[in-house]
CSV table of C-alpha atoms in Angstrom, one decimal:
chain,number,residue,atom,x,y,z
X,1,LYS,CA,1.2,-51.8,-37.6
X,2,ILE,CA,-0.2,-48.8,-39.0
X,3,LEU,CA,2.0,-48.5,-41.6
X,4,LEU,CA,1.0,-52.0,-43.0
X,5,ARG,CA,-3.0,-50.9,-42.5
X,6,TYR,CA,-2.1,-47.7,-44.6
X,7,SER,CA,-0.4,-49.4,-47.6
X,8,LEU,CA,-3.0,-51.9,-47.4
X,9,ALA,CA,-5.9,-49.3,-47.7
X,10,PHE,CA,-3.9,-47.5,-50.2
X,11,ILE,CA,-3.3,-50.4,-52.7
X,12,PHE,CA,-6.9,-51.3,-52.4
X,13,VAL,CA,-8.4,-47.6,-53.1
X,14,TRP,CA,-5.5,-47.6,-56.1
X,15,PHE,CA,-6.4,-50.3,-57.6
X,16,GLY,CA,-9.8,-50.6,-57.0
X,17,ALA,CA,-10.5,-46.6,-58.3
X,18,LEU,CA,-8.5,-48.0,-61.7
X,19,LYS,CA,-11.1,-50.4,-62.4
X,20,PRO,CA,-14.6,-48.0,-62.6
X,21,PHE,CA,-12.6,-46.3,-65.1
X,22,GLY,CA,-11.3,-48.8,-67.1
X,23,LEU,CA,-7.2,-48.1,-66.5
X,24,SER,CA,-7.0,-51.4,-64.8
X,25,PRO,CA,-4.2,-53.3,-66.4
X,26,ALA,CA,-6.2,-56.5,-64.8
X,27,GLN,CA,-9.3,-55.5,-66.4
X,28,GLU,CA,-9.2,-58.4,-69.0
X,29,LEU,CA,-8.4,-60.9,-66.8
X,30,VAL,CA,-11.4,-59.9,-64.6
X,31,GLU,CA,-13.6,-60.0,-67.4
X,32,LYS,CA,-12.3,-63.6,-68.8
X,33,THR,CA,-12.5,-64.8,-65.4
X,34,VAL,CA,-16.2,-63.6,-64.7
X,35,TYR,CA,-17.4,-64.7,-67.9
X,36,TRP,CA,-21.2,-65.8,-65.7
X,37,PHE,CA,-21.5,-62.0,-64.9
X,38,ASN,CA,-21.9,-58.8,-67.2
X,39,PRO,CA,-17.9,-58.5,-67.3
X,40,LYS,CA,-18.3,-55.2,-67.7
X,41,GLU,CA,-20.7,-54.0,-65.0
X,42,PHE,CA,-18.7,-56.8,-62.6
X,43,VAL,CA,-15.2,-54.6,-63.0
X,44,VAL,CA,-17.2,-51.4,-61.7
X,45,VAL,CA,-18.6,-53.5,-58.9
X,46,LEU,CA,-15.1,-55.1,-57.8
X,47,GLY,CA,-13.9,-51.8,-58.5
X,48,TRP,CA,-15.6,-50.1,-55.8
X,49,TRP,CA,-15.7,-52.8,-53.3
X,50,GLU,CA,-12.0,-52.7,-53.4
X,51,VAL,CA,-12.3,-48.7,-52.7
X,52,LEU,CA,-14.7,-49.3,-49.8
X,53,ILE,CA,-12.1,-52.0,-48.5
X,54,GLY,CA,-9.1,-49.6,-48.8
X,55,LEU,CA,-11.6,-46.7,-47.1
X,56,CYS,CA,-12.7,-48.9,-44.4
X,57,LEU,CA,-8.8,-49.8,-43.6
X,58,LEU,CA,-8.4,-46.2,-42.9
X,59,TYR,CA,-10.6,-45.6,-40.2
X,60,LYS,CA,-10.0,-47.6,-37.1
X,61,PRO,CA,-14.1,-48.3,-36.2
X,62,PHE,CA,-14.1,-50.0,-39.7
X,63,ILE,CA,-11.5,-52.0,-39.6
X,64,ARG,CA,-13.4,-55.8,-39.4
X,65,CYS,CA,-15.8,-54.5,-41.8
X,66,ALA,CA,-13.0,-54.3,-44.0
X,67,ILE,CA,-11.2,-57.3,-43.3
X,68,PHE,CA,-14.7,-58.9,-43.7
X,69,LEU,CA,-15.2,-57.2,-47.4
X,70,LEU,CA,-11.6,-58.4,-47.9
X,71,PHE,CA,-11.8,-62.1,-47.3
X,72,ILE,CA,-15.0,-62.4,-49.1
X,73,GLN,CA,-13.2,-60.8,-52.4
X,74,MET,CA,-9.9,-62.6,-52.0
X,75,PRO,CA,-10.9,-65.7,-52.7
X,76,GLY,CA,-12.5,-64.6,-56.3
X,77,THR,CA,-8.9,-63.4,-57.0
X,78,PHE,CA,-7.5,-66.9,-57.3
X,79,LEU,CA,-10.1,-67.9,-59.8
X,80,PRO,CA,-7.6,-67.3,-62.8
X,81,LEU,CA,-5.3,-69.8,-61.7
X,82,LEU,CA,-8.2,-72.8,-62.2
X,83,LEU,CA,-10.5,-70.7,-64.6
X,84,LEU,CA,-7.2,-69.7,-67.3
X,85,PRO,CA,-4.1,-71.6,-66.7
X,86,ASN,CA,-3.0,-70.7,-69.8
X,87,ILE,CA,-2.8,-67.2,-68.9
X,88,CYS,CA,-1.6,-67.6,-65.4
X,89,PHE,CA,1.4,-70.1,-66.5
X,90,ASN,CA,4.1,-70.5,-68.8
X,91,LYS,CA,4.8,-73.8,-67.2
X,92,PHE,CA,2.7,-75.4,-64.6
X,93,PRO,CA,3.2,-75.3,-61.6
X,94,LEU,CA,6.2,-73.1,-61.4
X,95,GLU,CA,6.2,-71.0,-64.0
X,96,LEU,CA,4.4,-68.0,-63.7
X,97,THR,CA,3.2,-65.5,-66.5
X,98,LEU,CA,3.0,-61.7,-65.6
X,99,GLU,CA,-0.8,-62.4,-64.5
X,100,GLY,CA,0.3,-65.2,-62.5
X,101,GLN,CA,2.3,-63.4,-60.3
X,102,TYR,CA,-0.1,-61.0,-60.0
X,103,ILE,CA,-2.4,-63.0,-58.8
X,104,ILE,CA,0.4,-64.6,-56.2
X,105,LYS,CA,0.8,-61.9,-54.7
X,106,ASN,CA,-2.2,-61.6,-53.3
X,107,LEU,CA,-1.2,-64.0,-50.6
X,108,ILE,CA,0.7,-60.8,-49.4
X,109,LEU,CA,-2.7,-59.1,-49.1
X,110,ILE,CA,-4.3,-61.9,-47.4
X,111,SER,CA,-1.1,-61.9,-44.6
X,112,SER,CA,-1.4,-58.4,-44.2
X,113,GLY,CA,-5.3,-58.5,-43.5
X,114,LEU,CA,-4.3,-61.2,-41.1
X,115,VAL,CA,-2.6,-58.9,-39.2
X,116,ILE,CA,-4.1,-55.9,-39.3
X,117,GLY,CA,-7.4,-58.2,-38.3
X,118,GLY,CA,-5.2,-59.4,-35.3
X,119,THR,CA,-4.9,-55.6,-33.8
X,120,VAL,CA,-8.6,-55.0,-33.6
X,121,LYS,CA,-9.4,-55.2,-30.0
X,122,LYS,CA,-12.5,-57.2,-28.7
X,123,THR,CA,-15.8,-55.0,-27.9
X,124,LYS,CA,-17.8,-55.8,-25.1
């Protein structure tokens, strides 16, 4: 379980840290998806949000916070499938583009979050 938690933390810190510096390969996709916000600012906020998720996963007392932040963030990652299907699919519904595959892999991140969340002991 600890390896899963550290792996998930590593992914969130790494991928998140790329966004504020304009180094994320997902930046253009995010900007096209959240057109109702200032896309450049949103990407920066999203990046730091992801870094925070990762850092919270590293420290046991903050796992609940990490899972909460993760489950607020994750539904938004699937928006391009609905809003930008021409970017996510070569042929709907099974033939995904690279961007579509990048999005679908988030199912593993969600599942990992559920497993990690299931290890948190109840507080009295």
